[in-house]
Amino acid sequence: MVLQLQYFLLLAAALFCIGIYGLITSRNAVRVLMSIELLLNAVNINLMAFSNFLDSLAIKGQVFAVFVITIAAAEAAVGLAIVLAIYRNRDTVDMEQFNLLKW
Amino acid sequence: MNLAEGVQLVSFGVLALMMISAALGVVLLSNIVYSAFLLGAVFISIAGMYILLNAGFVAAAQVVIYVGAVNVLILFAIMLVNKREDFKVIPRAWIRQLSTAVVCAGLFALLSVMVLSTPWSYATEVIAGDAATVIIGQHFFSDFLLPFELASVLLLMALVGAIILARREFLPDDVPADATQSPILTLPERPRDLIGANTEGSDRS
């Protein structure tokens, strides 16, 4: 019994579903950003598993994983800056009280 | 991977258990500082997964970038907005959480059925292993050159934009008045707790 591709894909699917649950139900704005990081990491696990099991010679999945890590770092910086700016204006981090850009 | 198969399987199980429980803690715990530290645990266990997948370079990048930079940035943001506020209770919030949980379980069921029923065509070549770093570098400078350069430009733009967004706003009207009246050197920013005092003083005078 060896490690299969399916184990990693199922694990990434579980992590993705946990991230979506946190993204929708959490009310703290920083926790929403943390859930987005969970989603990106789930996608990264998929990419790495595919590059190991299906494309083990020209490992393009690892290249894409590095790109995703880069974009995630940029997203974290900009997102936390936006959270800080909103907190300074609204004096709260509750997602339910942000009615900007609503209608 | 030159570990035995049983060792690989056991370490996969340990890493998966640690990762799922830490991710549930990130989502479900009420104290957000605990959530941030558990997010670091998730990132470290994902790096272990990458090592199991013969990708040492990306595992090292994961530890350096996520645990060293992103997680510290999140902790900074949490402690900058560390206001112990009790959120207003929404009536019937459990309906929202229950429906979200049902949708997520359905999504997981759909994904697992897809994963288990697809006939994957496994590669038969020898696994790159330690040569992965060299191969990634060759990809970066031959066929992924344009995305690589675009990523660097995007990082620069994102960091400059983050600094501009998170900076306190500049008030140019206060600076000459302060300079003529008081020789005390202050930063040309608006301090938070002095806004009310300034407006009260101008009203009184």
Short mmCIF file of C-alpha atoms in Angstrom, two decimals:
data_model
loop_
_atom_site.label_atom_id
_atom_site.label_comp_id
_atom_site.label_asym_id
_atom_site.label_seq_id
_atom_site.Cartn_x
_atom_site.Cartn_y
_atom_site.Cartn_z
CA MET A 1 0.00 0.00 0.00
CA VAL A 2 1.72 3.12 -1.20
CA LEU A 3 0.79 6.76 -1.30
CA GLN A 4 -1.74 7.40 -4.03
CA LEU A 5 -2.69 10.56 -5.86
CA GLN A 6 -6.22 10.25 -4.53
CA TYR A 7 -5.15 10.70 -0.90
CA PHE A 8 -3.64 14.07 -1.61
CA LEU A 9 -6.59 15.17 -3.73
CA LEU A 10 -9.09 14.19 -1.04
CA LEU A 11 -7.06 16.03 1.59
CA ALA A 12 -6.93 19.14 -0.59
CA ALA A 13 -10.69 18.92 -1.16
CA ALA A 14 -11.28 18.74 2.60
CA LEU A 15 -9.04 21.75 3.20
CA PHE A 16 -10.82 23.66 0.43
CA CYS A 17 -14.24 22.97 1.96
CA ILE A 18 -13.05 24.07 5.40
CA GLY A 19 -11.72 27.26 3.82
CA ILE A 20 -15.02 27.99 2.07
CA TYR A 21 -16.93 27.42 5.31
CA GLY A 22 -14.67 29.87 7.11
CA LEU A 23 -14.86 32.36 4.26
CA ILE A 24 -18.64 32.52 4.41
CA THR A 25 -19.40 32.21 8.11
CA SER A 26 -16.62 34.14 9.83
CA ARG A 27 -17.35 37.69 10.90
CA ASN A 28 -13.86 38.95 11.64
CA ALA A 29 -12.30 40.43 8.52
CA VAL A 30 -8.84 39.05 9.29
CA ARG A 31 -10.27 35.54 9.62
CA VAL A 32 -11.75 35.91 6.13
CA LEU A 33 -8.24 36.58 4.80
CA MET A 34 -6.94 33.55 6.69
CA SER A 35 -9.64 31.42 5.04
CA ILE A 36 -8.52 32.70 1.63
CA GLU A 37 -5.00 31.55 2.49
CA LEU A 38 -6.43 28.11 3.30
CA LEU A 39 -8.12 27.99 -0.12
CA LEU A 40 -4.91 28.92 -1.92
CA ASN A 41 -2.99 26.26 -0.02
CA ALA A 42 -5.54 23.62 -0.94
CA VAL A 43 -5.06 24.50 -4.60
CA ASN A 44 -1.30 24.32 -4.10
CA ILE A 45 -1.54 20.79 -2.70
CA ASN A 46 -3.47 19.79 -5.82
CA LEU A 47 -0.83 21.31 -8.08
CA MET A 48 2.04 19.62 -6.27
CA ALA A 49 0.30 16.23 -6.27
CA PHE A 50 -0.36 16.48 -10.00
CA SER A 51 3.22 17.51 -10.71
CA ASN A 52 4.54 14.57 -8.71
CA PHE A 53 2.26 11.84 -9.96
CA LEU A 54 1.30 12.87 -13.48
CA ASP A 55 4.14 15.11 -14.67
CA SER A 56 7.16 13.93 -12.77
CA LEU A 57 9.76 14.80 -15.40
CA ALA A 58 8.89 18.37 -16.38
CA ILE A 59 7.52 19.48 -13.04
CA LYS A 60 5.35 22.36 -14.17
CA GLY A 61 3.03 22.04 -11.20
CA GLN A 62 5.79 23.17 -8.87
CA VAL A 63 6.37 26.24 -11.05
CA PHE A 64 2.68 27.11 -10.84
CA ALA A 65 2.76 26.51 -7.08
CA VAL A 66 5.57 29.06 -6.76
CA PHE A 67 3.50 31.54 -8.74
CA VAL A 68 0.48 30.90 -6.51
CA ILE A 69 2.61 31.47 -3.40
CA THR A 70 3.77 34.79 -4.88
CA ILE A 71 0.25 35.94 -5.66
CA ALA A 72 -0.89 34.85 -2.18
CA ALA A 73 1.81 36.96 -0.55
CA ALA A 74 0.78 40.01 -2.59
CA GLU A 75 -2.87 39.36 -1.77
CA ALA A 76 -2.14 39.09 1.94
CA ALA A 77 -0.27 42.41 1.95
CA VAL A 78 -2.97 44.30 0.05
CA GLY A 79 -5.83 42.64 1.92
CA LEU A 80 -4.43 43.40 5.33
CA ALA A 81 -3.77 47.00 4.27
CA ILE A 82 -7.41 47.30 3.19
CA VAL A 83 -8.54 45.79 6.50
CA LEU A 84 -6.43 48.32 8.39
CA ALA A 85 -7.82 51.22 6.34
CA ILE A 86 -11.42 50.09 6.87
CA TYR A 87 -10.77 49.59 10.57
CA ARG A 88 -9.43 53.12 10.81
CA ASN A 89 -12.50 54.54 9.11
CA ARG A 90 -15.25 52.36 10.57
CA ASP A 91 -13.67 51.43 13.91
CA THR A 92 -14.76 47.80 13.63
CA VAL A 93 -13.71 44.60 11.89
CA ASP A 94 -17.16 43.04 11.80
CA MET A 95 -18.00 41.92 8.27
CA GLU A 96 -21.73 42.42 8.92
CA GLN A 97 -21.30 46.14 9.53
CA PHE A 98 -19.39 46.87 6.34
CA ASN A 99 -22.00 48.27 4.00
CA LEU A 100 -19.52 49.82 1.59
CA LEU A 101 -19.99 48.99 -2.07
CA LYS A 102 -23.35 47.44 -1.37
CA TRP A 103 -25.86 49.36 -3.44
CA MET B 1 11.63 9.55 -2.03
CA ASN B 2 13.91 7.13 -0.25
CA LEU B 3 11.76 6.54 2.80
CA ALA B 4 10.03 3.22 3.21
CA GLU B 5 6.43 3.06 2.10
CA GLY B 6 5.05 2.44 5.57
CA VAL B 7 6.92 5.45 6.91
CA GLN B 8 5.54 7.58 4.10
CA LEU B 9 2.01 6.42 4.79
CA VAL B 10 2.27 7.00 8.54
CA SER B 11 3.78 10.46 8.11
CA PHE B 12 1.08 11.32 5.58
CA GLY B 13 -1.55 10.32 8.12
CA VAL B 14 0.04 12.33 10.91
CA LEU B 15 0.44 15.40 8.68
CA ALA B 16 -3.13 15.10 7.37
CA LEU B 17 -4.57 14.82 10.88
CA MET B 18 -2.55 17.81 12.05
CA MET B 19 -3.52 19.84 9.02
CA ILE B 20 -7.26 19.16 9.14
CA SER B 21 -7.52 19.72 12.90
CA ALA B 22 -5.49 22.94 12.71
CA ALA B 23 -7.59 24.18 9.78
CA LEU B 24 -10.78 23.47 11.74
CA GLY B 25 -9.27 25.40 14.63
CA VAL B 26 -8.51 28.33 12.31
CA VAL B 27 -12.10 28.46 11.18
CA LEU B 28 -13.95 27.59 14.38
CA LEU B 29 -12.01 29.04 17.33
CA SER B 30 -13.34 32.29 18.70
CA ASN B 31 -10.00 33.80 19.71
CA ILE B 32 -8.40 35.02 16.53
CA VAL B 33 -4.83 35.02 17.87
CA TYR B 34 -5.09 31.26 18.40
CA SER B 35 -6.41 31.02 14.85
CA ALA B 36 -3.36 32.83 13.51
CA PHE B 37 -0.94 30.49 15.29
CA LEU B 38 -2.91 27.46 14.10
CA LEU B 39 -2.66 28.86 10.57
CA GLY B 40 1.10 28.59 10.98
CA ALA B 41 0.64 24.94 11.96
CA VAL B 42 -1.39 24.38 8.79
CA PHE B 43 1.36 25.92 6.67
CA ILE B 44 4.08 23.83 8.30
CA SER B 45 2.16 20.59 7.80
CA ILE B 46 1.57 21.53 4.16
CA ALA B 47 5.34 21.96 3.81
CA GLY B 48 5.70 18.43 5.16
CA MET B 49 3.24 17.26 2.51
CA TYR B 50 5.41 18.87 -0.16
CA ILE B 51 8.44 16.99 1.13
CA LEU B 52 6.41 13.77 0.84
CA LEU B 53 5.70 14.81 -2.77
CA ASN B 54 9.43 15.11 -3.62
CA ALA B 55 9.41 18.89 -3.75
CA GLY B 56 11.99 20.18 -1.35
CA PHE B 57 12.38 23.58 -2.96
CA VAL B 58 8.70 24.49 -2.78
CA ALA B 59 8.55 23.17 0.80
CA ALA B 60 11.37 25.53 1.78
CA ALA B 61 9.65 28.38 -0.07
CA GLN B 62 6.41 27.55 1.72
CA VAL B 63 8.08 27.72 5.13
CA VAL B 64 9.96 30.93 4.33
CA ILE B 65 7.14 32.82 2.64
CA TYR B 66 4.02 31.60 4.41
CA VAL B 67 5.25 30.94 7.92
CA GLY B 68 7.90 33.63 7.88
CA ALA B 69 6.13 36.44 6.06
CA VAL B 70 2.40 35.97 5.58
CA ASN B 71 1.70 34.59 9.03
CA VAL B 72 3.74 37.30 10.73
CA LEU B 73 1.88 39.89 8.63
CA ILE B 74 -1.46 38.44 9.74
CA LEU B 75 -0.34 38.52 13.37
CA PHE B 76 0.69 42.16 12.95
CA ALA B 77 -2.70 43.00 11.48
CA ILE B 78 -4.53 41.18 14.28
CA MET B 79 -2.57 42.98 16.94
CA LEU B 80 -3.02 46.36 15.20
CA VAL B 81 -6.79 45.95 15.15
CA ASN B 82 -6.87 44.25 18.52
CA LYS B 83 -10.09 45.64 19.80
CA ARG B 84 -11.98 43.28 22.02
CA GLU B 85 -15.42 43.86 20.65
CA ASP B 86 -18.37 41.60 21.02
CA PHE B 87 -20.05 41.29 17.68
CA LYS B 88 -23.72 42.10 17.58
CA VAL B 89 -25.67 38.86 17.64
CA ILE B 90 -27.52 38.25 14.41
CA PRO B 91 -30.87 36.53 14.90
CA ARG B 92 -31.03 33.06 13.39
CA ALA B 93 -27.34 32.99 12.50
CA TRP B 94 -27.34 29.22 12.88
CA ILE B 95 -29.41 28.89 9.69
CA ARG B 96 -26.61 30.54 7.75
CA GLN B 97 -23.93 28.37 9.34
CA LEU B 98 -25.93 25.18 8.90
CA SER B 99 -26.66 25.87 5.23
CA THR B 100 -23.02 26.76 4.61
CA ALA B 101 -21.93 23.53 6.27
CA VAL B 102 -24.39 21.54 4.14
CA VAL B 103 -23.14 23.22 0.96
CA CYS B 104 -19.51 22.56 1.92
CA ALA B 105 -20.24 18.91 2.69
CA GLY B 106 -21.95 18.59 -0.66
CA LEU B 107 -18.99 20.18 -2.40
CA PHE B 108 -16.64 17.78 -0.63
CA ALA B 109 -18.81 14.82 -1.65
CA LEU B 110 -18.84 16.01 -5.26
CA LEU B 111 -15.07 16.50 -5.32
CA SER B 112 -14.36 13.13 -3.72
CA VAL B 113 -16.63 11.32 -6.15
CA MET B 114 -14.84 13.08 -8.99
CA VAL B 115 -11.41 12.19 -7.59
CA LEU B 116 -12.25 8.56 -6.98
CA SER B 117 -14.00 7.92 -10.27
CA THR B 118 -11.53 9.56 -12.64
CA PRO B 119 -8.99 7.20 -14.20
CA TRP B 120 -5.74 9.10 -13.66
CA SER B 121 -2.98 8.45 -16.15
CA TYR B 122 0.11 8.14 -14.03
CA ALA B 123 3.47 9.17 -15.40
CA THR B 124 5.99 6.44 -15.90
CA GLU B 125 9.14 8.57 -15.99
CA VAL B 126 11.61 8.64 -13.17
CA ILE B 127 10.81 11.21 -10.50
CA ALA B 128 12.93 14.36 -10.66
CA GLY B 129 13.64 14.48 -6.93
CA ASP B 130 16.60 16.65 -5.99
CA ALA B 131 17.01 17.99 -9.52
CA ALA B 132 13.69 19.78 -9.10
CA THR B 133 15.32 23.08 -8.20
CA VAL B 134 17.34 23.12 -11.42
CA ILE B 135 14.27 22.18 -13.46
CA ILE B 136 12.20 24.94 -11.83
CA GLY B 137 14.93 27.46 -12.62
CA GLN B 138 15.05 26.33 -16.23
CA HIS B 139 11.28 26.72 -16.47
CA PHE B 140 11.47 30.20 -14.98
CA PHE B 141 13.98 31.43 -17.51
CA SER B 142 12.76 29.68 -20.63
CA ASP B 143 9.06 29.00 -21.05
CA PHE B 144 7.73 30.81 -17.99
CA LEU B 145 9.84 33.93 -18.39
CA LEU B 146 6.96 36.35 -18.99
CA PRO B 147 4.90 35.20 -15.96
CA PHE B 148 8.04 35.33 -13.84
CA GLU B 149 8.75 38.94 -14.73
CA LEU B 150 5.07 39.85 -14.41
CA ALA B 151 5.06 38.31 -10.94
CA SER B 152 7.96 40.51 -9.89
CA VAL B 153 6.24 43.64 -11.22
CA LEU B 154 3.02 42.59 -9.49
CA LEU B 155 4.82 42.12 -6.17
CA LEU B 156 6.30 45.60 -6.45
CA MET B 157 2.92 47.13 -7.27
CA ALA B 158 1.20 45.25 -4.46
CA LEU B 159 3.73 46.30 -1.85
CA VAL B 160 3.67 49.97 -2.88
CA GLY B 161 -0.13 49.88 -2.93
CA ALA B 162 -0.25 48.24 0.49
CA ILE B 163 2.00 50.93 1.96
CA ILE B 164 -0.13 53.68 0.43
CA LEU B 165 -3.36 52.07 1.67
CA ALA B 166 -2.19 51.40 5.20
CA ARG B 167 -0.50 54.77 5.74
CA ARG B 168 -2.26 57.36 7.85
CA GLU B 169 -3.58 60.20 5.79
CA PHE B 170 -1.49 63.32 5.50
CA LEU B 171 -2.92 66.58 6.69
CA PRO B 172 -0.95 69.43 5.07
CA ASP B 173 -2.93 72.20 6.79
CA ASP B 174 -1.71 71.36 10.26
CA VAL B 175 1.98 71.36 9.48
CA PRO B 176 2.74 75.11 9.10
CA ALA B 177 0.59 75.99 12.11
CA ASP B 178 2.43 73.51 14.27
CA ALA B 179 5.77 74.68 12.92
CA THR B 180 5.09 78.32 13.80
CA GLN B 181 3.50 77.76 17.17
CA SER B 182 5.38 74.92 18.78
CA PRO B 183 8.94 73.85 18.16
CA ILE B 184 8.12 70.28 19.20
CA LEU B 185 8.87 67.93 16.33
CA THR B 186 5.91 65.75 15.43
CA LEU B 187 5.28 63.34 12.65
CA PRO B 188 3.23 64.86 9.82
CA GLU B 189 0.39 62.46 10.47
CA ARG B 190 -2.90 62.75 12.18
CA PRO B 191 -2.76 61.10 15.59
CA ARG B 192 -5.94 59.23 16.42
CA ASP B 193 -6.73 60.54 19.89
CA LEU B 194 -5.99 64.19 19.13
CA ILE B 195 -8.65 64.70 16.46
CA GLY B 196 -11.41 65.41 18.95
CA ALA B 197 -9.15 67.73 20.97
CA ASN B 198 -8.19 69.73 17.87
CA THR B 199 -11.79 70.24 16.76
CA GLU B 200 -12.88 71.20 20.28
CA GLY B 201 -10.09 73.74 20.54
CA SER B 202 -10.97 75.31 17.19
CA ASP B 203 -14.62 75.49 18.23
CA ARG B 204 -13.76 77.20 21.46
CA SER B 205 -11.50 79.75 19.86
#
